Amino acid sequence: MTAPILKQNRHPLQKLLCAIALSVWAASAAHAAPLVEPTLRLKADASGNVGRVALTLDACGGQTDTRILSALVENRIPATIFVTGIWLKRNAAAVEIMRAHPELFELENHGGRHIPAVDTPQKIYGIRSAGSPEAVRAEVESGAAALARTGEPAPKWFRGATAEYSPSAIAMIRKLGFKIAGFSINGDGGSLLGAKETARRIGAAKDGDVIIAHINQPTHAAGEGVVQGLLALKAKGLTFVRLDDADGVGNDGTTD
């Protein structure tokens, strides 16, 4: 009879320990500083032209939207591509195309495993955060290492998964030597918008805007809208620049 009694008595203790752990986690998340979704804009174009915009495309995981990649090459539209270590492993052919056009493509750091750069345990858009300063650092450094293995120049910019950060993570990433890439126009709503709305958002960009969209969802309608919006901007006479070729100013200490 002793064994069953011990077994029964263990369950309340386990429940108590779980409850304590959950309460500690909840308290930590509740007292964490609010997350930041930084903006980024280019300084005004002083040349007297229609203006400049920066196209930034996230390659989180999955495959490559060749509709977008082909349009960029054919129309000579420069872009800054934020790549994860996951995407790099799966898309060697696309990486070779980008490397064959260094005048168009600048590859930057989107993290090793596409984990939000938030140093407290929580979920952002359903994605579990890094959860600690050490894990944020590992995400940033593993992303840079993955890029280095391709032979690309060392990245200067970082954009975390979900593009939201804890303020303390921003400070850490800056100390690691990276500028943090915010944006001023969310072009495709995480690649979840339809083609028409995506095209409208991107096509409305003006001088100084930094556009974010995605190049890793070839089955989504948003990709078609990205192409349409970019061609509309080109037809207006706007100049596309990469982040490294422009002076971008972000808030919340992300670029200064």
GROMACS .gro file of N, CA and C in nm, residues 59-155:
model
  291
   59ALA      N    1   1.376   3.691  -4.550
   59ALA     CA    2   1.378   3.550  -4.590
   59ALA      C    3   1.387   3.469  -4.462
   60CYS      N    4   1.271   3.442  -4.404
   60CYS     CA    5   1.264   3.384  -4.269
   60CYS      C    6   1.298   3.235  -4.269
   61GLY      N    7   1.234   3.161  -4.356
   61GLY     CA    8   1.252   3.017  -4.369
   61GLY      C    9   1.183   2.978  -4.499
   62GLY      N   10   1.152   2.852  -4.516
   62GLY     CA   11   1.080   2.812  -4.635
   62GLY      C   12   1.163   2.824  -4.762
   63GLN      N   13   1.097   2.863  -4.870
   63GLN     CA   14   1.159   2.865  -5.001
   63GLN      C   15   1.176   3.009  -5.051
   64THR      N   16   1.196   3.024  -5.181
   64THR     CA   17   1.218   3.156  -5.241
   64THR      C   18   1.105   3.190  -5.335
   65ASP      N   19   1.053   3.310  -5.323
   65ASP     CA   20   0.951   3.357  -5.416
   65ASP      C   21   1.022   3.408  -5.541
   66THR      N   22   1.028   3.323  -5.641
   66THR     CA   23   1.102   3.359  -5.764
   66THR      C   24   1.031   3.468  -5.843
   67ARG      N   25   0.902   3.490  -5.818
   67ARG     CA   26   0.835   3.602  -5.883
   67ARG      C   27   0.904   3.733  -5.844
   68ILE      N   28   0.933   3.745  -5.716
   68ILE     CA   29   0.998   3.867  -5.667
   68ILE      C   30   1.144   3.872  -5.710
   69LEU      N   31   1.215   3.763  -5.689
   69LEU     CA   32   1.358   3.762  -5.722
   69LEU      C   33   1.381   3.791  -5.870
   70SER      N   34   1.302   3.729  -5.957
   70SER     CA   35   1.316   3.752  -6.101
   70SER      C   36   1.286   3.897  -6.138
   71ALA      N   37   1.181   3.953  -6.076
   71ALA     CA   38   1.144   4.092  -6.106
   71ALA      C   39   1.255   4.189  -6.064
   72LEU      N   40   1.319   4.161  -5.951
   72LEU     CA   41   1.427   4.248  -5.906
   72LEU      C   42   1.544   4.246  -6.003
   73VAL      N   43   1.579   4.127  -6.049
   73VAL     CA   44   1.692   4.114  -6.143
   73VAL      C   45   1.657   4.178  -6.276
   74GLU      N   46   1.540   4.145  -6.330
   74GLU     CA   47   1.502   4.194  -6.462
   74GLU      C   48   1.485   4.345  -6.466
   75ASN      N   49   1.439   4.404  -6.355
   75ASN     CA   50   1.412   4.548  -6.352
   75ASN      C   51   1.521   4.628  -6.282
   76ARG      N   52   1.630   4.558  -6.245
   76ARG     CA   53   1.745   4.623  -6.184
   76ARG      C   54   1.705   4.701  -6.059
   77ILE      N   55   1.630   4.637  -5.971
   77ILE     CA   56   1.584   4.700  -5.847
   77ILE      C   57   1.668   4.649  -5.731
   78PRO      N   58   1.747   4.734  -5.669
   78PRO     CA   59   1.829   4.691  -5.555
   78PRO      C   60   1.741   4.659  -5.434
   79ALA      N   61   1.789   4.569  -5.349
   79ALA     CA   62   1.714   4.532  -5.230
   79ALA      C   63   1.810   4.483  -5.122
   80THR      N   64   1.770   4.502  -4.997
   80THR     CA   65   1.841   4.447  -4.883
   80THR      C   66   1.764   4.325  -4.837
   81ILE      N   67   1.829   4.208  -4.837
   81ILE     CA   68   1.763   4.082  -4.804
   81ILE      C   69   1.809   4.038  -4.666
   82PHE      N   70   1.714   4.025  -4.573
   82PHE     CA   71   1.745   3.976  -4.439
   82PHE      C   72   1.721   3.826  -4.434
   83VAL      N   73   1.831   3.752  -4.420
   83VAL     CA   74   1.825   3.606  -4.432
   83VAL      C   75   1.854   3.540  -4.298
   84THR      N   76   1.784   3.430  -4.272
   84THR     CA   77   1.814   3.349  -4.154
   84THR      C   78   1.907   3.235  -4.193
   85GLY      N   79   1.969   3.175  -4.092
   85GLY     CA   80   2.049   3.055  -4.117
   85GLY      C   81   1.964   2.943  -4.175
   86ILE      N   82   1.839   2.934  -4.132
   86ILE     CA   83   1.747   2.831  -4.183
   86ILE      C   84   1.727   2.848  -4.333
   87TRP      N   85   1.696   2.971  -4.375
   87TRP     CA   86   1.669   2.996  -4.517
   87TRP      C   87   1.793   2.972  -4.602
   88LEU      N   88   1.908   3.013  -4.553
   88LEU     CA   89   2.032   2.995  -4.629
   88LEU      C   90   2.058   2.848  -4.660
   89LYS      N   91   2.029   2.759  -4.566
   89LYS     CA   92   2.052   2.616  -4.588
   89LYS      C   93   1.964   2.559  -4.697
   90ARG      N   94   1.845   2.615  -4.713
   90ARG     CA   95   1.745   2.557  -4.803
   90ARG      C   96   1.740   2.622  -4.941
   91ASN      N   97   1.813   2.732  -4.961
   91ASN     CA   98   1.794   2.811  -5.083
   91ASN      C   99   1.927   2.849  -5.148
   92ALA      N  100   2.012   2.751  -5.166
   92ALA     CA  101   2.144   2.776  -5.223
   92ALA      C  102   2.136   2.839  -5.362
   93ALA      N  103   2.041   2.794  -5.443
   93ALA     CA  104   2.030   2.847  -5.580
   93ALA      C  105   1.995   2.995  -5.579
   94ALA      N  106   1.903   3.035  -5.491
   94ALA     CA  107   1.866   3.176  -5.482
   94ALA      C  108   1.982   3.260  -5.430
   95VAL      N  109   2.056   3.206  -5.334
   95VAL     CA  110   2.173   3.277  -5.281
   95VAL      C  111   2.275   3.301  -5.391
   96GLU      N  112   2.296   3.202  -5.478
   96GLU     CA  113   2.391   3.218  -5.587
   96GLU      C  114   2.347   3.327  -5.685
   97ILE      N  115   2.217   3.335  -5.710
   97ILE     CA  116   2.167   3.443  -5.797
   97ILE      C  117   2.195   3.579  -5.734
   98MET      N  118   2.168   3.588  -5.605
   98MET     CA  119   2.192   3.716  -5.536
   98MET      C  120   2.340   3.751  -5.536
   99ARG      N  121   2.424   3.653  -5.511
   99ARG     CA  122   2.568   3.679  -5.508
   99ARG      C  123   2.622   3.714  -5.647
  100ALA      N  124   2.553   3.669  -5.750
  100ALA     CA  125   2.594   3.701  -5.887
  100ALA      C  126   2.558   3.845  -5.924
  101HIS      N  127   2.479   3.910  -5.840
  101HIS     CA  128   2.439   4.049  -5.866
  101HIS      C  129   2.467   4.135  -5.743
  102PRO      N  130   2.594   4.152  -5.708
  102PRO     CA  131   2.627   4.229  -5.587
  102PRO      C  132   2.586   4.375  -5.597
  103GLU      N  133   2.566   4.424  -5.720
  103GLU     CA  134   2.522   4.562  -5.736
  103GLU      C  135   2.374   4.579  -5.697
  104LEU      N  136   2.302   4.467  -5.690
  104LEU     CA  137   2.160   4.472  -5.656
  104LEU      C  138   2.132   4.428  -5.513
  105PHE      N  139   2.197   4.321  -5.470
  105PHE     CA  140   2.156   4.256  -5.346
  105PHE      C  141   2.259   4.273  -5.235
  106GLU      N  142   2.209   4.308  -5.120
  106GLU     CA  143   2.286   4.318  -4.997
  106GLU      C  144   2.221   4.221  -4.899
  107LEU      N  145   2.296   4.120  -4.854
  107LEU     CA  146   2.244   4.021  -4.761
  107LEU      C  147   2.280   4.060  -4.619
  108GLU      N  148   2.177   4.063  -4.533
  108GLU     CA  149   2.196   4.104  -4.395
  108GLU      C  150   2.137   4.000  -4.299
  109ASN      N  151   2.155   4.021  -4.171
  109ASN     CA  152   2.133   3.922  -4.066
  109ASN      C  153   1.990   3.924  -4.014
  110HIS      N  154   1.919   3.810  -4.030
  110HIS     CA  155   1.783   3.794  -3.978
  110HIS      C  156   1.779   3.689  -3.866
  111GLY      N  157   1.900   3.653  -3.818
  111GLY     CA  158   1.909   3.558  -3.707
  111GLY      C  159   1.937   3.416  -3.753
  112GLY      N  160   1.987   3.336  -3.661
  112GLY     CA  161   2.019   3.198  -3.694
  112GLY      C  162   1.896   3.111  -3.712
  113ARG      N  163   1.798   3.127  -3.620
  113ARG     CA  164   1.684   3.035  -3.619
  113ARG      C  165   1.549   3.105  -3.624
  114HIS      N  166   1.548   3.234  -3.658
  114HIS     CA  167   1.424   3.312  -3.666
  114HIS      C  168   1.351   3.314  -3.531
  115ILE      N  169   1.423   3.360  -3.430
  115ILE     CA  170   1.371   3.370  -3.294
  115ILE      C  171   1.365   3.518  -3.256
  116PRO      N  172   1.252   3.567  -3.205
  116PRO     CA  173   1.242   3.709  -3.169
  116PRO      C  174   1.349   3.752  -3.070
  117ALA      N  175   1.407   3.868  -3.093
  117ALA     CA  176   1.514   3.921  -3.008
  117ALA      C  177   1.453   3.990  -2.888
  118VAL      N  178   1.396   3.909  -2.803
  118VAL     CA  179   1.330   3.955  -2.680
  118VAL      C  180   1.387   3.872  -2.567
  119ASP      N  181   1.443   3.937  -2.465
  119ASP     CA  182   1.517   3.863  -2.363
  119ASP      C  183   1.436   3.824  -2.240
  120THR      N  184   1.304   3.832  -2.251
  120THR     CA  185   1.215   3.776  -2.149
  120THR      C  186   1.127   3.671  -2.214
  121PRO      N  187   1.085   3.568  -2.140
  121PRO     CA  188   1.005   3.459  -2.199
  121PRO      C  189   0.862   3.506  -2.232
  122GLN      N  190   0.828   3.503  -2.358
  122GLN     CA  191   0.694   3.537  -2.404
  122GLN      C  192   0.679   3.495  -2.549
  123LYS      N  193   0.558   3.510  -2.602
  123LYS     CA  194   0.535   3.481  -2.742
  123LYS      C  195   0.494   3.607  -2.815
  124ILE      N  196   0.547   3.624  -2.935
  124ILE     CA  197   0.514   3.737  -3.019
  124ILE      C  198   0.460   3.681  -3.150
  125TYR      N  199   0.336   3.713  -3.180
  125TYR     CA  200   0.269   3.657  -3.298
  125TYR      C  201   0.281   3.504  -3.300
  126GLY      N  202   0.273   3.445  -3.182
  126GLY     CA  203   0.277   3.299  -3.173
  126GLY      C  204   0.415   3.237  -3.176
  127ILE      N  205   0.520   3.321  -3.185
  127ILE     CA  206   0.658   3.269  -3.190
  127ILE      C  207   0.723   3.290  -3.054
  128ARG      N  208   0.779   3.186  -2.997
  128ARG     CA  209   0.843   3.197  -2.867
  128ARG      C  210   0.970   3.281  -2.876
  129SER      N  211   0.984   3.375  -2.783
  129SER     CA  212   1.099   3.464  -2.784
  129SER      C  213   1.227   3.392  -2.743
  130ALA      N  214   1.338   3.461  -2.763
  130ALA     CA  215   1.467   3.406  -2.719
  130ALA      C  216   1.464   3.378  -2.569
  131GLY      N  217   1.411   3.472  -2.492
  131GLY     CA  218   1.382   3.448  -2.352
  131GLY      C  219   1.492   3.485  -2.254
  132SER      N  220   1.613   3.512  -2.301
  132SER     CA  221   1.722   3.550  -2.211
  132SER      C  222   1.825   3.629  -2.292
  133PRO      N  223   1.907   3.711  -2.223
  133PRO     CA  224   2.012   3.784  -2.295
  133PRO      C  225   2.107   3.691  -2.371
  134GLU      N  226   2.139   3.577  -2.310
  134GLU     CA  227   2.230   3.482  -2.375
  134GLU      C  228   2.171   3.427  -2.503
  135ALA      N  229   2.041   3.400  -2.500
  135ALA     CA  230   1.974   3.344  -2.619
  135ALA      C  231   1.961   3.448  -2.730
  136VAL      N  232   1.939   3.574  -2.693
  136VAL     CA  233   1.936   3.681  -2.794
  136VAL      C  234   2.072   3.690  -2.862
  137ARG      N  235   2.176   3.691  -2.782
  137ARG     CA  236   2.312   3.699  -2.838
  137ARG      C  237   2.339   3.582  -2.931
  138ALA      N  238   2.298   3.461  -2.891
  138ALA     CA  239   2.321   3.342  -2.975
  138ALA      C  240   2.246   3.354  -3.107
  139GLU      N  241   2.124   3.409  -3.104
  139GLU     CA  242   2.046   3.425  -3.226
  139GLU      C  243   2.115   3.521  -3.322
  140VAL      N  244   2.164   3.631  -3.270
  140VAL     CA  245   2.230   3.731  -3.355
  140VAL      C  246   2.361   3.677  -3.411
  141GLU      N  247   2.443   3.620  -3.324
  141GLU     CA  248   2.575   3.574  -3.367
  141GLU      C  249   2.567   3.453  -3.459
  142SER      N  250   2.471   3.365  -3.439
  142SER     CA  251   2.458   3.248  -3.527
  142SER      C  252   2.409   3.290  -3.666
  143GLY      N  253   2.327   3.395  -3.671
  143GLY     CA  254   2.285   3.447  -3.801
  143GLY      C  255   2.401   3.505  -3.879
  144ALA      N  256   2.487   3.581  -3.809
  144ALA     CA  257   2.604   3.638  -3.874
  144ALA      C  258   2.700   3.529  -3.920
  145ALA      N  259   2.715   3.424  -3.839
  145ALA     CA  260   2.804   3.314  -3.875
  145ALA      C  261   2.752   3.239  -3.998
  146ALA      N  262   2.620   3.221  -4.007
  146ALA     CA  263   2.562   3.153  -4.123
  146ALA      C  264   2.590   3.232  -4.251
  147LEU      N  265   2.581   3.364  -4.243
  147LEU     CA  266   2.612   3.447  -4.359
  147LEU      C  267   2.759   3.438  -4.395
  148ALA      N  268   2.845   3.437  -4.296
  148ALA     CA  269   2.989   3.430  -4.321
  148ALA      C  270   3.025   3.303  -4.397
  149ARG      N  271   2.954   3.195  -4.369
  149ARG     CA  272   2.983   3.067  -4.436
  149ARG      C  273   2.948   3.071  -4.584
  150THR      N  274   2.867   3.165  -4.627
  150THR     CA  275   2.835   3.177  -4.770
  150THR      C  276   2.942   3.256  -4.845
  151GLY      N  277   3.033   3.318  -4.771
  151GLY     CA  278   3.133   3.403  -4.836
  151GLY      C  279   3.090   3.546  -4.849
  152GLU      N  280   2.972   3.581  -4.796
  152GLU     CA  281   2.925   3.719  -4.801
  152GLU      C  282   3.004   3.807  -4.704
  153PRO      N  283   3.011   3.937  -4.731
  153PRO     CA  284   3.074   4.028  -4.635
  153PRO      C  285   3.001   4.022  -4.501
  154ALA      N  286   3.071   4.057  -4.395
  154ALA     CA  287   3.009   4.056  -4.262
  154ALA      C  288   2.889   4.150  -4.260
  155PRO      N  289   2.777   4.105  -4.208
  155PRO     CA  290   2.657   4.190  -4.206
  155PRO      C  291   2.674   4.308  -4.111
   0.00000   0.00000   0.00000
